[in-house]
Amino acid sequence: MDGRKRSNIKSGLRVNIVLKEDQRTGDLTEGYVQDILTNSPNHPHGIKVRLETGEVGRVKEILPEL
């Protein structure tokens, strides 16, 4: 699924995000969505979310549930 469409993102979803400080390296952080922070329906760099750990970044991949 596409991490650039807000309609694809739900609370509790397992995702890979890129943190602000990792944008240059592209390092991904895995976690579960707590809050969706982007209000617009689409964003070219990915929807901004807060993970359950408190980390904030843009969704790069939506992962299958374990």
PDB file of N, CA and C in Angstrom:
ATOM      1  N   MET A   1       0.832  -1.197   0.000  1.00  0.00           N
ATOM      2  CA  MET A   1       0.000   0.000   0.000  1.00  0.00           C
ATOM      3  C   MET A   1       0.872   1.254   0.000  1.00  0.00           C
ATOM      4  N   ASP A   2       0.281   2.321  -0.421  1.00  0.00           N
ATOM      5  CA  ASP A   2       0.998   3.578  -0.608  1.00  0.00           C
ATOM      6  C   ASP A   2       0.979   4.414   0.675  1.00  0.00           C
ATOM      7  N   GLY A   3       2.180   4.718   1.199  1.00  0.00           N
ATOM      8  CA  GLY A   3       2.312   5.537   2.403  1.00  0.00           C
ATOM      9  C   GLY A   3       2.119   7.021   2.156  1.00  0.00           C
ATOM     10  N   ARG A   4       1.809   7.401   0.895  1.00  0.00           N
ATOM     11  CA  ARG A   4       1.588   8.809   0.569  1.00  0.00           C
ATOM     12  C   ARG A   4       0.115   9.190   0.595  1.00  0.00           C
ATOM     13  N   LYS A   5      -0.759   8.182   0.796  1.00  0.00           N
ATOM     14  CA  LYS A   5      -2.206   8.436   0.849  1.00  0.00           C
ATOM     15  C   LYS A   5      -2.690   8.261   2.283  1.00  0.00           C
ATOM     16  N   ARG A   6      -3.312   9.309   2.821  1.00  0.00           N
ATOM     17  CA  ARG A   6      -3.777   9.287   4.208  1.00  0.00           C
ATOM     18  C   ARG A   6      -4.811   8.180   4.442  1.00  0.00           C
ATOM     19  N   SER A   7      -5.622   7.885   3.435  1.00  0.00           N
ATOM     20  CA  SER A   7      -6.680   6.883   3.578  1.00  0.00           C
ATOM     21  C   SER A   7      -6.118   5.471   3.814  1.00  0.00           C
ATOM     22  N   ASN A   8      -4.846   5.234   3.465  1.00  0.00           N
ATOM     23  CA  ASN A   8      -4.220   3.926   3.678  1.00  0.00           C
ATOM     24  C   ASN A   8      -3.669   3.754   5.085  1.00  0.00           C
ATOM     25  N   ILE A   9      -3.566   4.840   5.844  1.00  0.00           N
ATOM     26  CA  ILE A   9      -2.920   4.818   7.158  1.00  0.00           C
ATOM     27  C   ILE A   9      -3.989   4.765   8.250  1.00  0.00           C
ATOM     28  N   LYS A  10      -3.837   3.827   9.173  1.00  0.00           N
ATOM     29  CA  LYS A  10      -4.772   3.686  10.292  1.00  0.00           C
ATOM     30  C   LYS A  10      -3.961   3.524  11.579  1.00  0.00           C
ATOM     31  N   SER A  11      -4.568   3.914  12.681  1.00  0.00           N
ATOM     32  CA  SER A  11      -3.948   3.722  13.990  1.00  0.00           C
ATOM     33  C   SER A  11      -3.744   2.227  14.228  1.00  0.00           C
ATOM     34  N   GLY A  12      -2.571   1.854  14.751  1.00  0.00           N
ATOM     35  CA  GLY A  12      -2.266   0.455  15.024  1.00  0.00           C
ATOM     36  C   GLY A  12      -1.592  -0.267  13.876  1.00  0.00           C
ATOM     37  N   LEU A  13      -1.464   0.390  12.719  1.00  0.00           N
ATOM     38  CA  LEU A  13      -0.836  -0.208  11.540  1.00  0.00           C
ATOM     39  C   LEU A  13       0.674  -0.299  11.734  1.00  0.00           C
ATOM     40  N   ARG A  14       1.276  -1.398  11.268  1.00  0.00           N
ATOM     41  CA  ARG A  14       2.730  -1.581  11.350  1.00  0.00           C
ATOM     42  C   ARG A  14       3.362  -0.944  10.103  1.00  0.00           C
ATOM     43  N   VAL A  15       4.298  -0.011  10.323  1.00  0.00           N
ATOM     44  CA  VAL A  15       4.885   0.759   9.217  1.00  0.00           C
ATOM     45  C   VAL A  15       6.388   0.949   9.412  1.00  0.00           C
ATOM     46  N   ASN A  16       7.061   1.313   8.323  1.00  0.00           N
ATOM     47  CA  ASN A  16       8.424   1.822   8.363  1.00  0.00           C
ATOM     48  C   ASN A  16       8.341   3.313   8.075  1.00  0.00           C
ATOM     49  N   ILE A  17       8.980   4.125   8.943  1.00  0.00           N
ATOM     50  CA  ILE A  17       8.998   5.570   8.725  1.00  0.00           C
ATOM     51  C   ILE A  17      10.440   6.039   8.613  1.00  0.00           C
ATOM     52  N   VAL A  18      10.611   7.215   8.025  1.00  0.00           N
ATOM     53  CA  VAL A  18      11.920   7.860   8.037  1.00  0.00           C
ATOM     54  C   VAL A  18      11.799   9.058   8.974  1.00  0.00           C
ATOM     55  N   LEU A  19      12.672   9.082   9.990  1.00  0.00           N
ATOM     56  CA  LEU A  19      12.692  10.176  10.951  1.00  0.00           C
ATOM     57  C   LEU A  19      13.341  11.393  10.307  1.00  0.00           C
ATOM     58  N   LYS A  20      13.038  12.587  10.820  1.00  0.00           N
ATOM     59  CA  LYS A  20      13.602  13.830  10.284  1.00  0.00           C
ATOM     60  C   LYS A  20      15.134  13.752  10.218  1.00  0.00           C
ATOM     61  N   GLU A  21      15.755  13.267  11.292  1.00  0.00           N
ATOM     62  CA  GLU A  21      17.222  13.212  11.331  1.00  0.00           C
ATOM     63  C   GLU A  21      17.803  12.129  10.415  1.00  0.00           C
ATOM     64  N   ASP A  22      16.962  11.221   9.928  1.00  0.00           N
ATOM     65  CA  ASP A  22      17.422  10.145   9.043  1.00  0.00           C
ATOM     66  C   ASP A  22      17.098  10.398   7.578  1.00  0.00           C
ATOM     67  N   GLN A  23      16.563  11.583   7.250  1.00  0.00           N
ATOM     68  CA  GLN A  23      16.164  11.841   5.866  1.00  0.00           C
ATOM     69  C   GLN A  23      17.344  11.786   4.898  1.00  0.00           C
ATOM     70  N   ARG A  24      18.513  12.227   5.332  1.00  0.00           N
ATOM     71  CA  ARG A  24      19.685  12.176   4.450  1.00  0.00           C
ATOM     72  C   ARG A  24      20.144  10.750   4.178  1.00  0.00           C
ATOM     73  N   THR A  25      20.140   9.903   5.221  1.00  0.00           N
ATOM     74  CA  THR A  25      20.621   8.531   5.074  1.00  0.00           C
ATOM     75  C   THR A  25      19.534   7.588   4.576  1.00  0.00           C
ATOM     76  N   GLY A  26      18.267   7.938   4.831  1.00  0.00           N
ATOM     77  CA  GLY A  26      17.162   7.079   4.426  1.00  0.00           C
ATOM     78  C   GLY A  26      16.925   5.911   5.368  1.00  0.00           C
ATOM     79  N   ASP A  27      17.576   5.931   6.561  1.00  0.00           N
ATOM     80  CA  ASP A  27      17.369   4.858   7.541  1.00  0.00           C
ATOM     81  C   ASP A  27      15.900   4.808   7.957  1.00  0.00           C
ATOM     82  N   LEU A  28      15.360   3.591   8.022  1.00  0.00           N
ATOM     83  CA  LEU A  28      13.949   3.416   8.368  1.00  0.00           C
ATOM     84  C   LEU A  28      13.798   2.946   9.805  1.00  0.00           C
ATOM     85  N   THR A  29      12.700   3.349  10.421  1.00  0.00           N
ATOM     86  CA  THR A  29      12.355   2.960  11.781  1.00  0.00           C
ATOM     87  C   THR A  29      11.012   2.254  11.728  1.00  0.00           C
ATOM     88  N   GLU A  30      10.961   1.053  12.297  1.00  0.00           N
ATOM     89  CA  GLU A  30       9.719   0.269  12.285  1.00  0.00           C
ATOM     90  C   GLU A  30       8.928   0.524  13.558  1.00  0.00           C
ATOM     91  N   GLY A  31       7.606   0.551  13.419  1.00  0.00           N
ATOM     92  CA  GLY A  31       6.769   0.713  14.597  1.00  0.00           C
ATOM     93  C   GLY A  31       5.299   0.696  14.231  1.00  0.00           C
ATOM     94  N   TYR A  32       4.474   0.973  15.250  1.00  0.00           N
ATOM     95  CA  TYR A  32       3.027   0.964  15.083  1.00  0.00           C
ATOM     96  C   TYR A  32       2.496   2.387  15.193  1.00  0.00           C
ATOM     97  N   VAL A  33       1.588   2.753  14.274  1.00  0.00           N
ATOM     98  CA  VAL A  33       1.036   4.102  14.215  1.00  0.00           C
ATOM     99  C   VAL A  33       0.170   4.370  15.445  1.00  0.00           C
ATOM    100  N   GLN A  34       0.449   5.494  16.108  1.00  0.00           N
ATOM    101  CA  GLN A  34      -0.411   5.952  17.206  1.00  0.00           C
ATOM    102  C   GLN A  34      -1.313   7.074  16.716  1.00  0.00           C
ATOM    103  N   ASP A  35      -0.719   8.091  16.075  1.00  0.00           N
ATOM    104  CA  ASP A  35      -1.480   9.247  15.589  1.00  0.00           C
ATOM    105  C   ASP A  35      -1.069   9.570  14.162  1.00  0.00           C
ATOM    106  N   ILE A  36      -2.034  10.060  13.371  1.00  0.00           N
ATOM    107  CA  ILE A  36      -1.756  10.568  12.030  1.00  0.00           C
ATOM    108  C   ILE A  36      -1.664  12.082  12.144  1.00  0.00           C
ATOM    109  N   LEU A  37      -0.528  12.653  11.724  1.00  0.00           N
ATOM    110  CA  LEU A  37      -0.282  14.081  11.914  1.00  0.00           C
ATOM    111  C   LEU A  37      -0.532  14.918  10.653  1.00  0.00           C
ATOM    112  N   THR A  38      -0.543  14.292   9.480  1.00  0.00           N
ATOM    113  CA  THR A  38      -0.808  15.013   8.233  1.00  0.00           C
ATOM    114  C   THR A  38      -2.312  15.113   8.029  1.00  0.00           C
ATOM    115  N   ASN A  39      -2.804  16.329   7.762  1.00  0.00           N
ATOM    116  CA  ASN A  39      -4.245  16.521   7.559  1.00  0.00           C
ATOM    117  C   ASN A  39      -4.671  16.347   6.110  1.00  0.00           C
ATOM    118  N   SER A  40      -3.774  16.640   5.161  1.00  0.00           N
ATOM    119  CA  SER A  40      -4.155  16.556   3.748  1.00  0.00           C
ATOM    120  C   SER A  40      -4.300  15.093   3.317  1.00  0.00           C
ATOM    121  N   PRO A  41      -5.108  14.813   2.286  1.00  0.00           N
ATOM    122  CA  PRO A  41      -5.344  13.428   1.868  1.00  0.00           C
ATOM    123  C   PRO A  41      -4.125  12.754   1.233  1.00  0.00           C
ATOM    124  N   ASN A  42      -3.184  13.551   0.699  1.00  0.00           N
ATOM    125  CA  ASN A  42      -1.970  13.011   0.070  1.00  0.00           C
ATOM    126  C   ASN A  42      -0.776  13.871   0.473  1.00  0.00           C
ATOM    127  N   HIS A  43       0.417  13.252   0.459  1.00  0.00           N
ATOM    128  CA  HIS A  43       1.648  14.021   0.648  1.00  0.00           C
ATOM    129  C   HIS A  43       2.741  13.325  -0.155  1.00  0.00           C
ATOM    130  N   PRO A  44       3.484  14.074  -0.999  1.00  0.00           N
ATOM    131  CA  PRO A  44       4.466  13.445  -1.891  1.00  0.00           C
ATOM    132  C   PRO A  44       5.606  12.731  -1.173  1.00  0.00           C
ATOM    133  N   HIS A  45       5.916  13.100   0.080  1.00  0.00           N
ATOM    134  CA  HIS A  45       7.023  12.473   0.815  1.00  0.00           C
ATOM    135  C   HIS A  45       6.546  11.462   1.842  1.00  0.00           C
ATOM    136  N   GLY A  46       5.255  11.233   1.915  1.00  0.00           N
ATOM    137  CA  GLY A  46       4.698  10.283   2.880  1.00  0.00           C
ATOM    138  C   GLY A  46       3.910  11.000   3.964  1.00  0.00           C
ATOM    139  N   ILE A  47       2.920  10.313   4.485  1.00  0.00           N
ATOM    140  CA  ILE A  47       2.064  10.854   5.544  1.00  0.00           C
ATOM    141  C   ILE A  47       2.859  10.868   6.851  1.00  0.00           C
ATOM    142  N   LYS A  48       2.813  11.995   7.557  1.00  0.00           N
ATOM    143  CA  LYS A  48       3.531  12.106   8.831  1.00  0.00           C
ATOM    144  C   LYS A  48       2.702  11.472   9.938  1.00  0.00           C
ATOM    145  N   VAL A  49       3.367  10.591  10.722  1.00  0.00           N
ATOM    146  CA  VAL A  49       2.703   9.890  11.813  1.00  0.00           C
ATOM    147  C   VAL A  49       3.561   9.919  13.070  1.00  0.00           C
ATOM    148  N   ARG A  50       2.911   9.673  14.210  1.00  0.00           N
ATOM    149  CA  ARG A  50       3.615   9.445  15.473  1.00  0.00           C
ATOM    150  C   ARG A  50       3.455   7.973  15.798  1.00  0.00           C
ATOM    151  N   LEU A  51       4.579   7.314  16.085  1.00  0.00           N
ATOM    152  CA  LEU A  51       4.534   5.905  16.466  1.00  0.00           C
ATOM    153  C   LEU A  51       4.185   5.781  17.946  1.00  0.00           C
ATOM    154  N   GLU A  52       3.870   4.556  18.380  1.00  0.00           N
ATOM    155  CA  GLU A  52       3.560   4.299  19.785  1.00  0.00           C
ATOM    156  C   GLU A  52       4.749   4.617  20.688  1.00  0.00           C
ATOM    157  N   THR A  53       5.959   4.625  20.121  1.00  0.00           N
ATOM    158  CA  THR A  53       7.175   4.953  20.881  1.00  0.00           C
ATOM    159  C   THR A  53       7.371   6.465  21.020  1.00  0.00           C
ATOM    160  N   GLY A  54       6.536   7.253  20.331  1.00  0.00           N
ATOM    161  CA  GLY A  54       6.656   8.711  20.383  1.00  0.00           C
ATOM    162  C   GLY A  54       7.464   9.294  19.236  1.00  0.00           C
ATOM    163  N   GLU A  55       8.101   8.439  18.426  1.00  0.00           N
ATOM    164  CA  GLU A  55       8.896   8.920  17.297  1.00  0.00           C
ATOM    165  C   GLU A  55       7.965   9.429  16.194  1.00  0.00           C
ATOM    166  N   VAL A  56       8.389  10.505  15.518  1.00  0.00           N
ATOM    167  CA  VAL A  56       7.591  11.128  14.465  1.00  0.00           C
ATOM    168  C   VAL A  56       8.368  11.069  13.155  1.00  0.00           C
ATOM    169  N   GLY A  57       7.686  10.654  12.090  1.00  0.00           N
ATOM    170  CA  GLY A  57       8.322  10.606  10.781  1.00  0.00           C
ATOM    171  C   GLY A  57       7.288  10.363   9.699  1.00  0.00           C
ATOM    172  N   ARG A  58       7.790  10.243   8.469  1.00  0.00           N
ATOM    173  CA  ARG A  58       6.916  10.040   7.318  1.00  0.00           C
ATOM    174  C   ARG A  58       6.920   8.572   6.895  1.00  0.00           C
ATOM    175  N   VAL A  59       5.717   8.059   6.598  1.00  0.00           N
ATOM    176  CA  VAL A  59       5.549   6.635   6.241  1.00  0.00           C
ATOM    177  C   VAL A  59       6.201   6.376   4.882  1.00  0.00           C
ATOM    178  N   LYS A  60       7.104   5.402   4.848  1.00  0.00           N
ATOM    179  CA  LYS A  60       7.735   4.972   3.611  1.00  0.00           C
ATOM    180  C   LYS A  60       7.204   3.605   3.157  1.00  0.00           C
ATOM    181  N   GLU A  61       6.832   2.767   4.114  1.00  0.00           N
ATOM    182  CA  GLU A  61       6.306   1.440   3.790  1.00  0.00           C
ATOM    183  C   GLU A  61       5.220   1.064   4.785  1.00  0.00           C
ATOM    184  N   ILE A  62       4.181   0.419   4.288  1.00  0.00           N
ATOM    185  CA  ILE A  62       3.168  -0.179   5.151  1.00  0.00           C
ATOM    186  C   ILE A  62       3.477  -1.670   5.176  1.00  0.00           C
ATOM    187  N   LEU A  63       3.725  -2.207   6.364  1.00  0.00           N
ATOM    188  CA  LEU A  63       4.172  -3.587   6.509  1.00  0.00           C
ATOM    189  C   LEU A  63       3.012  -4.524   6.808  1.00  0.00           C
ATOM    190  N   PRO A  64       3.125  -5.780   6.406  1.00  0.00           N
ATOM    191  CA  PRO A  64       2.077  -6.756   6.747  1.00  0.00           C
ATOM    192  C   PRO A  64       2.094  -7.036   8.253  1.00  0.00           C
ATOM    193  N   GLU A  65       0.935  -7.386   8.790  1.00  0.00           N
ATOM    194  CA  GLU A  65       0.847  -7.720  10.210  1.00  0.00           C
ATOM    195  C   GLU A  65       1.592  -9.022  10.471  1.00  0.00           C
ATOM    196  N   LEU A  66       2.166  -9.138  11.642  1.00  0.00           N
ATOM    197  CA  LEU A  66       2.900 -10.357  12.019  1.00  0.00           C
ATOM    198  C   LEU A  66       1.947 -11.462  12.435  1.00  0.00           C
TER     199      LEU A  66
END
